[in-house]
Coordinates of C-alpha atoms and ligand atoms in Angstrom, one line a residue:
M1286 CA 14.6 -2.6 -22.9
S1287 CA 16.0 0.4 -25.0
V1288 CA 15.6 3.9 -23.5
A1289 CA 12.2 5.2 -25.4
P1290 CA 12.5 8.6 -27.0
A1291 CA 10.8 11.4 -25.6
R1292 CA 7.2 11.1 -26.2
S1293 CA 7.1 8.0 -28.0
P1294 CA 4.0 6.6 -27.5
L1295 CA 5.1 4.7 -24.6
V1296 CA 6.4 7.6 -23.1
R1297 CA 2.7 9.1 -23.8
F1298 CA 0.7 5.6 -22.5
V1299 CA 3.1 5.9 -19.1
A1300 CA 2.4 9.5 -18.8
L1301 CA -1.3 8.8 -19.4
V1302 CA -1.5 5.8 -17.0
E1303 CA 0.0 7.9 -14.2
Q1304 CA -2.8 11.4 -15.0
R1305 CA -5.4 9.2 -15.0
L1306 CA -4.8 5.9 -12.3
G1307 CA -2.2 7.8 -10.2
L1308 CA -0.1 4.8 -11.0
H1309 CA 3.7 5.6 -11.4
Y1310 CA 6.1 3.8 -13.4
E1311 CA 10.1 4.2 -13.2
Q1312 CA 12.0 4.5 -16.6
G1313 CA 13.2 0.9 -15.9
Q1314 CA 9.7 -0.6 -15.5
W1315 CA 8.3 1.0 -18.6
G1316 CA 9.1 -2.0 -20.5
E1317 CA 6.3 -3.9 -18.6
L1318 CA 3.7 -1.8 -20.2
E1319 CA 4.9 -2.2 -23.6
P1320 CA 3.1 -5.7 -24.3
L1321 CA 0.0 -4.3 -22.9
L1322 CA 0.0 -1.0 -25.5
A1323 CA 0.6 -3.3 -28.2
E1324 CA -2.3 -5.5 -26.9
R1325 CA -4.8 -2.6 -26.5
S1326 CA -3.7 -0.7 -29.6
A1327 CA -3.6 -3.5 -32.0
G1328 CA -7.3 -3.2 -33.2
C1329 CA -7.1 0.4 -34.0
G1330 CA -3.4 1.2 -34.4
V1331 CA -1.2 3.2 -31.5
E1332 CA -1.7 6.6 -32.6
R1333 CA -5.4 6.5 -32.7
Y1334 CA -5.6 4.5 -29.4
L1335 CA -3.3 7.2 -27.4
E1336 CA -6.0 9.6 -29.1
Q1337 CA -8.9 7.8 -27.8
L1338 CA -7.3 7.2 -24.4
A1339 CA -6.8 10.9 -23.6
A1340 CA -10.0 11.4 -24.2
P1341 CA -12.5 12.5 -21.5
S1342 CA -14.9 9.9 -22.5
S1343 CA -12.6 7.0 -22.5
H1344 CA -14.0 5.4 -19.2
A1345 CA -14.8 1.9 -20.8
E1346 CA -11.3 1.5 -21.7
W1347 CA -9.9 2.9 -18.4
K1348 CA -11.7 0.2 -16.2
A1349 CA -10.2 -2.5 -18.4
L1350 CA -6.6 -1.2 -18.2
A1351 CA -7.4 -0.4 -14.3
E1352 CA -8.1 -4.3 -14.2
R1353 CA -4.8 -4.8 -15.7
L1354 CA -2.8 -2.4 -13.8
T1355 CA -3.7 -2.0 -10.2
V1356 CA -2.2 -4.4 -7.7
G1357 CA -5.0 -5.9 -5.2
E1358 CA -3.4 -7.8 -2.7
T1359 CA -5.2 -8.2 0.2
Y1360 CA -6.8 -10.3 3.0
F1361 CA -9.0 -10.2 6.0
L1362 CA -7.5 -8.9 9.2
R1363 CA -4.6 -7.4 7.6
H1364 CA -2.6 -5.3 9.7
P1365 CA -4.7 -6.4 12.6
T1366 CA -3.6 -3.8 15.6
Q1367 CA -5.0 -0.8 13.5
L1368 CA -8.3 -2.5 12.8
E1369 CA -8.6 -3.0 16.6
T1370 CA -7.7 0.3 17.4
L1371 CA -10.4 1.3 15.2
V1372 CA -13.3 -0.6 16.5
D1373 CA -12.2 -0.5 20.1
Q1374 CA -11.5 3.2 20.5
V1375 CA -12.1 5.1 17.2
L1376 CA -15.3 4.5 16.3
P1377 CA -17.2 4.1 19.9
S1378 CA -15.5 7.7 20.5
F1379 CA -18.0 9.2 18.1
Q1380 CA -21.1 7.2 18.6
R1381 CA -22.2 10.0 21.2
Q1382 CA -22.1 12.7 18.7
T1383 CA -24.0 10.7 15.8
S1384 CA -26.4 8.1 14.9
T1385 CA -24.4 6.9 12.1
I1386 CA -20.7 6.5 11.9
R1387 CA -19.3 6.6 8.4
V1388 CA -16.1 4.6 7.3
L1389 CA -14.5 4.6 3.8
C1390 CA -12.2 1.8 2.8
A1391 CA -10.3 4.0 -0.1
G1392 CA -8.8 1.2 -2.3
C1393 CA -10.5 -1.5 -1.0
S1394 CA -9.4 -3.9 -3.5
T1395 CA -11.7 -7.5 -3.2
G1396 CA -13.2 -6.0 0.0
E1397 CA -11.5 -8.2 2.5
E1398 CA -10.5 -4.7 4.5
P1399 CA -14.2 -3.3 4.9
Y1400 CA -15.5 -6.7 5.4
S1401 CA -12.9 -7.0 8.1
V1402 CA -14.3 -3.8 9.7
A1403 CA -17.6 -5.1 9.9
L1404 CA -16.7 -8.4 11.5
L1405 CA -14.4 -7.2 14.1
A1406 CA -17.0 -4.5 15.2
R1407 CA -19.5 -7.5 16.1
E1408 CA -16.6 -9.6 17.5
R1409 CA -16.0 -7.0 19.7
G1410 CA -19.0 -5.2 20.7
R1411 CA -17.5 -1.9 21.5
V1412 CA -19.7 -0.1 19.1
D1413 CA -23.1 -0.5 17.6
S1414 CA -22.8 -2.2 14.5
S1415 CA -26.4 -1.3 13.4
R1416 CA -25.1 2.3 13.2
L1417 CA -21.8 1.7 11.2
R1418 CA -22.1 2.3 7.3
I1419 CA -19.1 1.1 5.7
L1420 CA -18.4 2.0 2.1
G1421 CA -15.6 0.3 -0.1
I1422 CA -14.4 2.3 -3.0
D1423 CA -11.8 1.1 -5.8
V1424 CA -11.0 2.0 -9.3
N1425 CA -10.8 -1.8 -10.1
P1426 CA -14.3 -3.0 -11.6
R1427 CA -13.4 -6.7 -11.6
A1428 CA -12.2 -6.3 -7.7
I1429 CA -15.6 -4.4 -6.7
A1430 CA -17.5 -7.1 -8.3
H1431 CA -15.9 -9.5 -6.2
A1432 CA -16.3 -7.7 -3.2
R1433 CA -19.9 -7.7 -3.7
R1434 CA -20.1 -11.2 -4.2
A1435 CA -18.1 -11.9 -0.8
C1436 CA -17.0 -15.1 -1.5
Y1437 CA -13.4 -15.8 -0.7
S1438 CA -10.7 -18.5 -0.8
P1439 CA -9.1 -20.1 2.1
W1440 CA -5.9 -18.0 1.3
S1441 CA -7.9 -14.5 1.9
L1442 CA -8.9 -16.0 5.6
R1443 CA -5.4 -17.2 5.9
A1444 CA -5.4 -14.7 9.5
V1445 CA -8.8 -15.2 10.2
P1446 CA -9.0 -17.5 13.6
S1447 CA -11.0 -20.7 13.1
A1448 CA -13.9 -19.6 15.4
M1449 CA -14.5 -16.5 13.6
R1450 CA -14.5 -18.3 10.3
Q1451 CA -16.9 -20.8 11.6
Q1452 CA -19.7 -18.0 12.8
W1453 CA -19.2 -15.1 10.1
F1454 CA -18.6 -17.4 7.0
Q1455 CA -20.7 -20.5 5.3
R1456 CA -18.6 -22.8 3.0
T1457 CA -20.0 -23.2 -0.6
P1458 CA -18.4 -25.0 -3.7
E1459 CA -17.3 -21.4 -4.9
G1460 CA -15.3 -20.7 -1.2
F1461 CA -16.1 -19.4 2.0
A1462 CA -19.3 -16.8 1.4
L1463 CA -19.5 -14.6 4.1
L1464 CA -22.8 -14.1 6.0
P1465 CA -25.4 -12.0 4.6
Q1466 CA -26.1 -9.6 7.6
V1467 CA -22.1 -8.6 7.2
R1468 CA -22.1 -8.5 4.0
D1469 CA -24.8 -6.4 3.7
Q1470 CA -23.7 -3.9 6.2
V1471 CA -20.9 -2.7 3.5
I1472 CA -21.4 -1.0 0.4
F1473 CA -19.2 -0.9 -2.5
E1474 CA -18.6 1.6 -5.5
E1475 CA -16.4 1.8 -8.2
R1476 CA -14.1 5.1 -8.4
N1477 CA -11.2 6.5 -9.1
L1478 CA -9.3 8.5 -6.4
L1479 CA -8.0 10.8 -8.8
E1480 CA -11.5 12.0 -10.0
E1481 CA -12.8 15.1 -9.0
A1482 CA -16.0 14.6 -7.3
S1483 CA -16.5 17.3 -4.9
A1484 CA -19.7 15.6 -3.8
F1485 CA -18.4 12.8 -2.7
W1486 CA -15.5 14.4 -0.7
A1487 CA -18.1 16.7 1.0
P1488 CA -17.0 18.1 4.1
G1489 CA -18.0 15.7 7.1
S1490 CA -18.7 13.0 5.1
F1491 CA -16.5 10.3 7.2
H1492 CA -15.6 9.7 10.8
A1493 CA -12.7 7.6 9.5
I1494 CA -10.7 6.9 6.2
L1495 CA -8.8 3.6 5.6
C1496 CA -6.7 4.3 3.1
R1497 CA -3.6 1.5 3.4
N1498 CA -1.4 0.1 1.1
V1499 CA -3.0 2.3 -1.9
I1500 CA -0.9 5.6 -2.2
L1501 CA 2.3 3.8 -2.0
Y1502 CA 2.1 3.2 -5.7
F1503 CA 1.2 7.2 -6.6
P1504 CA 3.9 9.8 -7.1
P1505 CA 4.1 12.7 -4.3
D1506 CA 1.7 15.2 -6.0
V1507 CA -0.7 12.9 -6.7
I1508 CA -0.7 11.6 -2.8
R1509 CA -0.9 15.5 -1.7
K1510 CA -4.0 16.0 -3.9
I1511 CA -5.4 12.5 -2.5
I1512 CA -4.9 13.2 1.4
A1513 CA -6.3 17.0 0.7
R1514 CA -9.4 15.7 -0.3
M1515 CA -9.7 13.2 2.3
S1516 CA -8.6 15.8 5.1
Q1517 CA -11.3 17.7 4.0
A1518 CA -13.9 14.9 3.9
L1519 CA -13.4 13.9 7.4
V1520 CA -15.3 15.4 10.2
P1521 CA -13.2 17.5 12.7
G1522 CA -11.0 15.1 14.9
G1523 CA -11.4 12.6 12.2
Y1524 CA -9.4 9.8 11.7
L1525 CA -6.9 8.3 8.8
F1526 CA -5.1 4.8 8.8
M1527 CA -2.5 4.2 6.2
G1528 CA -0.5 0.8 5.7
P1529 CA 2.8 0.8 7.6
S1530 CA 4.9 2.0 4.8
E1531 CA 3.3 4.8 4.3
T1532 CA 3.7 8.3 5.6
L1533 CA 2.3 11.7 5.5
R1534 CA 5.4 13.0 6.1
G1535 CA 6.3 16.0 3.4
I1536 CA 2.6 15.2 2.4
S1537 CA 0.3 17.1 4.9
E1538 CA 0.6 19.0 8.2
D1539 CA -3.2 18.4 8.5
F1540 CA -2.8 15.6 10.9
E1541 CA -1.1 14.5 14.1
L1542 CA 0.3 10.9 14.4
L1543 CA -0.9 8.7 17.1
R1544 CA -0.3 5.1 18.3
G1545 CA -2.3 2.6 19.6
G1546 CA -0.3 -0.8 20.7
D1547 CA 1.8 -1.3 17.6
A1548 CA -0.3 0.5 15.1
F1549 CA 0.2 4.1 14.0
Y1550 CA -2.8 5.9 12.8
Y1551 CA -3.5 10.1 12.2
R1552 CA -6.0 12.1 13.7
L1553 CA -7.0 15.4 11.9
K1554 CA -5.6 18.2 14.0
P1555 CA -8.1 21.1 15.0
P1556 CA -8.1 24.2 12.9
A1557 CA -5.0 26.3 13.7
P1558 CA -5.2 29.3 16.1
P1559 CA -4.2 32.9 14.8
V1560 CA -0.8 33.0 14.0
V1561 CA 1.7 34.4 16.4
S1562 CA 4.7 35.2 14.7
V1563 CA 7.8 33.9 16.8
A1564 CA 9.0 37.1 17.9
Q1565 CA 5.4 37.8 19.5
S1566 CA 5.4 34.8 21.3
I1567 CA 8.7 35.5 22.6
P1568 CA 7.8 37.3 26.0
A1569 CA 9.7 40.8 26.1
P1570 CA 12.7 40.9 28.9
E1571 CA 11.6 42.5 32.3
P1572 CA 13.2 45.9 32.7
V1573 CA 16.0 45.6 34.8
Q1574 CA 15.7 48.2 37.7
R1575 CA 18.8 50.1 38.5
G1576 CA 20.5 48.8 41.8
T1577 CA 19.2 45.7 41.6
P1578 CA 21.0 42.7 40.6
P1579 CA 20.7 41.7 36.8
A1580 CA 18.4 38.8 36.5
P1581 CA 19.8 35.4 35.9
T1582 CA 20.3 34.6 32.4
P1583 CA 18.3 31.5 31.1
P1584 CA 20.2 28.5 30.3
P1585 CA 21.9 29.4 26.4
T1586 CA 20.3 27.2 23.6
P1587 CA 23.6 26.4 21.6
D1588 CA 23.3 28.7 18.7
G1589 CA 19.6 28.7 18.4
L1590 CA 19.0 25.5 16.6
E1591 CA 18.1 23.1 19.6
G1592 CA 14.9 25.5 19.3
V1593 CA 14.4 24.8 15.5
L1594 CA 15.1 21.2 16.3
Q1595 CA 12.7 20.9 19.3
L1596 CA 9.8 22.8 17.2
L1597 CA 10.3 19.8 14.3
E1598 CA 10.2 17.4 16.7
A1599 CA 6.7 18.4 17.8
E1600 CA 5.9 18.8 14.2
R1601 CA 5.2 22.7 14.0
Y1602 CA 7.0 23.0 10.9
T1603 CA 5.7 26.2 10.6
D1604 CA 6.9 27.9 13.9
A1605 CA 10.6 26.0 13.3
W1606 CA 11.0 27.6 10.2
A1607 CA 10.4 30.9 11.6
L1608 CA 12.6 30.5 14.3
L1609 CA 15.3 29.3 12.1
E1610 CA 15.2 32.4 9.5
S1611 CA 14.9 34.7 12.7
L1612 CA 18.5 33.3 14.0
P1613 CA 21.5 35.7 13.2
Q1614 CA 22.0 34.3 9.6
S1615 CA 23.8 30.9 10.1
S1616 CA 25.2 29.4 7.2
S1617 CA 26.6 26.2 9.1
P1618 CA 26.0 22.7 7.8
K1619 CA 23.2 22.0 10.6
A1620 CA 21.5 25.0 9.7
Q1621 CA 21.5 24.4 6.3
L1622 CA 20.4 21.1 7.2
L1623 CA 18.0 21.8 9.1
R1624 CA 16.4 24.0 6.5
A1625 CA 16.5 21.3 4.0
V1626 CA 14.4 19.2 6.2
L1627 CA 12.2 21.9 6.6
H1628 CA 11.7 22.3 2.9
L1629 CA 11.2 18.6 2.6
H1630 CA 8.6 18.5 5.3
A1631 CA 6.7 21.5 3.4
G1632 CA 6.7 19.6 0.1
R1633 CA 9.4 22.0 -1.2
L1634 CA 11.3 18.9 -2.7
S1635 CA 13.7 21.0 -5.3
Q1636 CA 15.0 23.1 -2.6
A1637 CA 15.2 20.2 -0.2
E1638 CA 17.4 18.5 -3.3
Q1639 CA 19.5 21.6 -3.8
L1640 CA 20.6 22.4 -0.8
S1641 CA 21.0 18.3 0.6
R1642 CA 23.6 18.4 -2.8
Q1643 CA 25.2 21.0 -1.8
L1644 CA 25.6 19.5 2.1
V1645 CA 27.0 15.8 0.9
T1646 CA 30.5 17.0 0.8
A1647 CA 30.4 18.5 4.6
S1648 CA 31.9 15.6 6.5
S1649 CA 29.8 16.8 9.6
T1650 CA 26.7 16.1 7.6
E1651 CA 27.4 13.6 5.1
A1652 CA 25.5 10.6 5.8
S1653 CA 22.7 12.9 6.9
A1654 CA 22.8 14.8 3.9
Y1655 CA 23.1 11.7 1.7
Y1656 CA 19.8 10.5 3.4
L1657 CA 18.0 13.4 3.2
L1658 CA 18.9 13.4 -0.8
G1659 CA 17.7 10.0 -1.1
L1660 CA 14.1 11.0 0.7
C1661 CA 13.8 13.7 -1.9
L1662 CA 14.8 11.5 -4.8
E1663 CA 12.3 9.0 -3.3
Q1664 CA 9.8 11.6 -3.3
S1665 CA 9.9 12.8 -6.7
G1666 CA 9.5 9.0 -7.7
D1667 CA 13.0 8.3 -8.5
E1668 CA 13.4 5.1 -6.2
A1669 CA 16.6 4.1 -7.7
G1670 CA 18.4 7.1 -7.1
A1671 CA 17.1 7.0 -4.0
R1672 CA 18.5 3.7 -3.3
G1673 CA 21.7 4.8 -4.3
R1674 CA 21.8 7.6 -1.7
Y1675 CA 20.4 5.7 1.1
A1676 CA 23.6 3.1 0.3
A1677 CA 26.0 6.0 0.5
S1678 CA 24.4 7.3 3.4
V1679 CA 25.2 4.0 4.8
R1680 CA 28.6 4.0 3.8
A1681 CA 29.3 7.1 5.1
E1682 CA 27.7 6.0 8.7
P1683 CA 27.5 2.4 8.8
T1684 CA 25.5 2.3 12.4
F1685 CA 22.6 5.1 10.5
A1686 CA 19.6 2.8 11.2
L1687 CA 17.1 5.1 9.5
A1688 CA 19.2 4.9 6.1
H1689 CA 19.0 0.6 6.1
L1690 CA 15.3 1.1 7.1
R1691 CA 14.4 3.0 4.0
A1692 CA 17.2 1.0 2.0
G1693 CA 15.4 -2.3 3.0
T1694 CA 11.9 -1.0 2.2
L1695 CA 12.9 0.0 -1.6
A1696 CA 14.7 -3.3 -2.0
R1697 CA 11.6 -4.7 -1.1
R1698 CA 9.4 -2.9 -3.1
A1699 CA 11.5 -3.6 -6.2
G1700 CA 11.2 -7.6 -5.2
E1701 CA 14.7 -7.7 -4.1
M1702 CA 13.9 -10.0 -0.8
V1703 CA 17.4 -11.1 0.1
E1704 CA 19.0 -7.3 -0.2
A1705 CA 15.7 -6.2 1.7
R1706 CA 15.9 -8.3 4.7
V1707 CA 19.6 -7.9 5.1
A1708 CA 18.8 -4.3 5.3
L1709 CA 15.8 -4.5 7.4
R1710 CA 17.6 -6.8 9.6
M1711 CA 20.6 -4.5 9.8
A1712 CA 17.7 -1.5 10.6
V1713 CA 15.8 -3.5 13.3
S1714 CA 19.1 -4.4 15.2
L1715 CA 20.6 -0.8 15.0
L1716 CA 17.4 0.8 15.6
P1717 CA 18.0 0.8 19.6
Q1718 CA 21.4 3.1 19.4
E1719 CA 20.0 5.1 16.7
K1720 CA 21.4 8.5 17.4
P1721 CA 18.4 11.1 18.8
L1722 CA 19.3 14.0 16.1
H1723 CA 18.7 11.3 13.2
L1724 CA 15.3 10.5 15.2
S1725 CA 14.7 13.9 15.6
L1726 CA 15.5 15.0 11.8
F1727 CA 14.0 11.9 10.1
G1728 CA 12.0 10.1 12.3
G1729 CA 8.5 11.3 10.9
G1730 CA 7.1 11.7 14.4
F1731 CA 7.2 7.9 14.8
G1732 CA 9.8 7.6 17.7
R1733 CA 12.3 4.9 18.4
H1734 CA 9.9 2.2 19.1
G1735 CA 7.0 3.1 15.7
L1736 CA 10.0 3.2 13.4
M1737 CA 11.0 -0.3 15.0
Q1738 CA 7.5 -1.5 14.4
V1739 CA 7.8 -0.3 10.8
G1740 CA 11.0 -2.4 10.7
L1741 CA 9.5 -5.4 12.1
Q1742 CA 6.5 -4.8 9.2
E1743 CA 8.5 -4.5 6.5
L1744 CA 10.4 -7.5 7.1
Q1745 CA 7.2 -9.6 7.7
A1746 CA 6.0 -8.1 4.2
C1747 CA 9.4 -9.6 2.6
T1748 CA 8.3 -13.1 4.0
E1749 CA 4.6 -12.8 2.8
V1750 CA 5.4 -12.8 -0.4
L1751 CA 7.8 -15.8 -0.6
Ligands
LIG2643 C1 -2.7 -3.5 -2.5 S1 -4.4 -3.0 -2.7 C2 -5.0 -2.8 -0.7 C3 -6.1 -3.3 -0.3 C4 -6.6 -2.9 1.2 N1 -6.6 -1.7 1.2 C5 -5.3 -3.4 2.0 O1 -4.9 -2.7 2.3 O2 -5.2 -4.4 2.2 C6 -4.6 -1.4 -3.1 C7 -5.8 -1.1 -3.9 O3 -6.0 0.0 -4.3 C8 -6.5 0.1 -5.3 N2 -6.5 1.4 -6.4 C9 -4.9 2.0 -6.9 N3 -5.3 2.8 -7.4 C10 -6.6 3.4 -7.4 C11 -7.3 4.8 -7.6 N4 -7.0 5.5 -8.4 N5 -8.6 4.8 -7.2 C12 -9.2 3.7 -6.7 N6 -8.3 2.6 -6.0 C13 -7.3 2.4 -6.2 C14 -6.2 -1.1 -6.3 O4 -7.1 -1.3 -7.6 C15 -6.2 -1.9 -5.3 O5 -7.1 -2.8 -5.1

């Protein structure tokens, strides 16, 4: 496709799609939208069509576009360990405090995910199903209509054990129909996650939110907005489940990362205690008495950066920043690298990008700086640029497992499965030896084992689409 001139109809269409549906298209993908724009505007002409589309009242056309543009891949019992953790541990933990436990599946597609929660809750029996309220929302009206019908193909049920299939589904000429007692436990609503709807996201609305494999199509500023709404809508200590290749790193500091088996999920942190500055929190030295031997000095922390690293590992980004800034002004590459990582965590993408660009020539941090630059570009939506930087990072340090992991993940998303598998296999084989510094700086709280699981799930996702 030829590069569209600025503000051409196609550019405006791409921008509107991102603004209204959150779906982000790289410039190289814009061509995919060209036939759709031509088709939808055939009746009234492209200028008039775009005008109508930009109008706040254009709901019907946006529904039609959502049906054409969203990716609805889903199936029953997808990412099963997360679902088991939800019904075995998370939901029962609320049983004593409340009479109804409310779960939201945001981006539920054709309903397999919320029905899986209902089914598993019954199967495992740890939470009282009669007190469970499950709501599925999706922007695609056709997906919601399918979810309400609750009749599925064998492919949708491919991960459901046959005993469970027999117990809860009835074979019909149209497919496997979910029994009414489970079907009626879930309600569905057509809803766009991007729309302002303060009543829907009212504080304390949900005990757990599943938003899995949805935000990976959105640019970071949209993700931030959506996650902020979800964080506000959860009860204190509420839980958020995301897909295995989605992360809150650089998006939100409201949550702590938890692990159940090989599943990762997030819990809302309690409100922060009043801020105590780092200087205040360091106890004042004891006055040294004349004539007494001097107190033993504490073991030195090498140039104070170790402390910053420890705070970073503990996800105490604000404290880490305060400590770093309180150190004697250091312009060493490592200090600059830490600064760039902290900018990224705080969502200050341009500062993080600028610093990492300056660092790519410093030989001591070259691979890390390329990696960090890749993360910045990825978060600002430039996946092609990010892949180039991950490749540079691997050239500078061929054993950099995390760089292989991101490169493989992006190759998978771009549909380049052979390249994805090669990179992901490298990642999985190198992760056991990954440098602790890389894990602290870039592991996003996952740790070696967690990253291994992410790598394995990514590899599995490559084979799922074959
Ligand atoms: C890949 S499916 C994920 C389904 C399910 N959560 C799972 O993990 O199996 C992504 C879903 O997100 C929905 N979606 C995309 N953008 C959305 C938006 N702006 N508001 C609500 N749903 C959206 C799509 O329609 C699609 O059904």
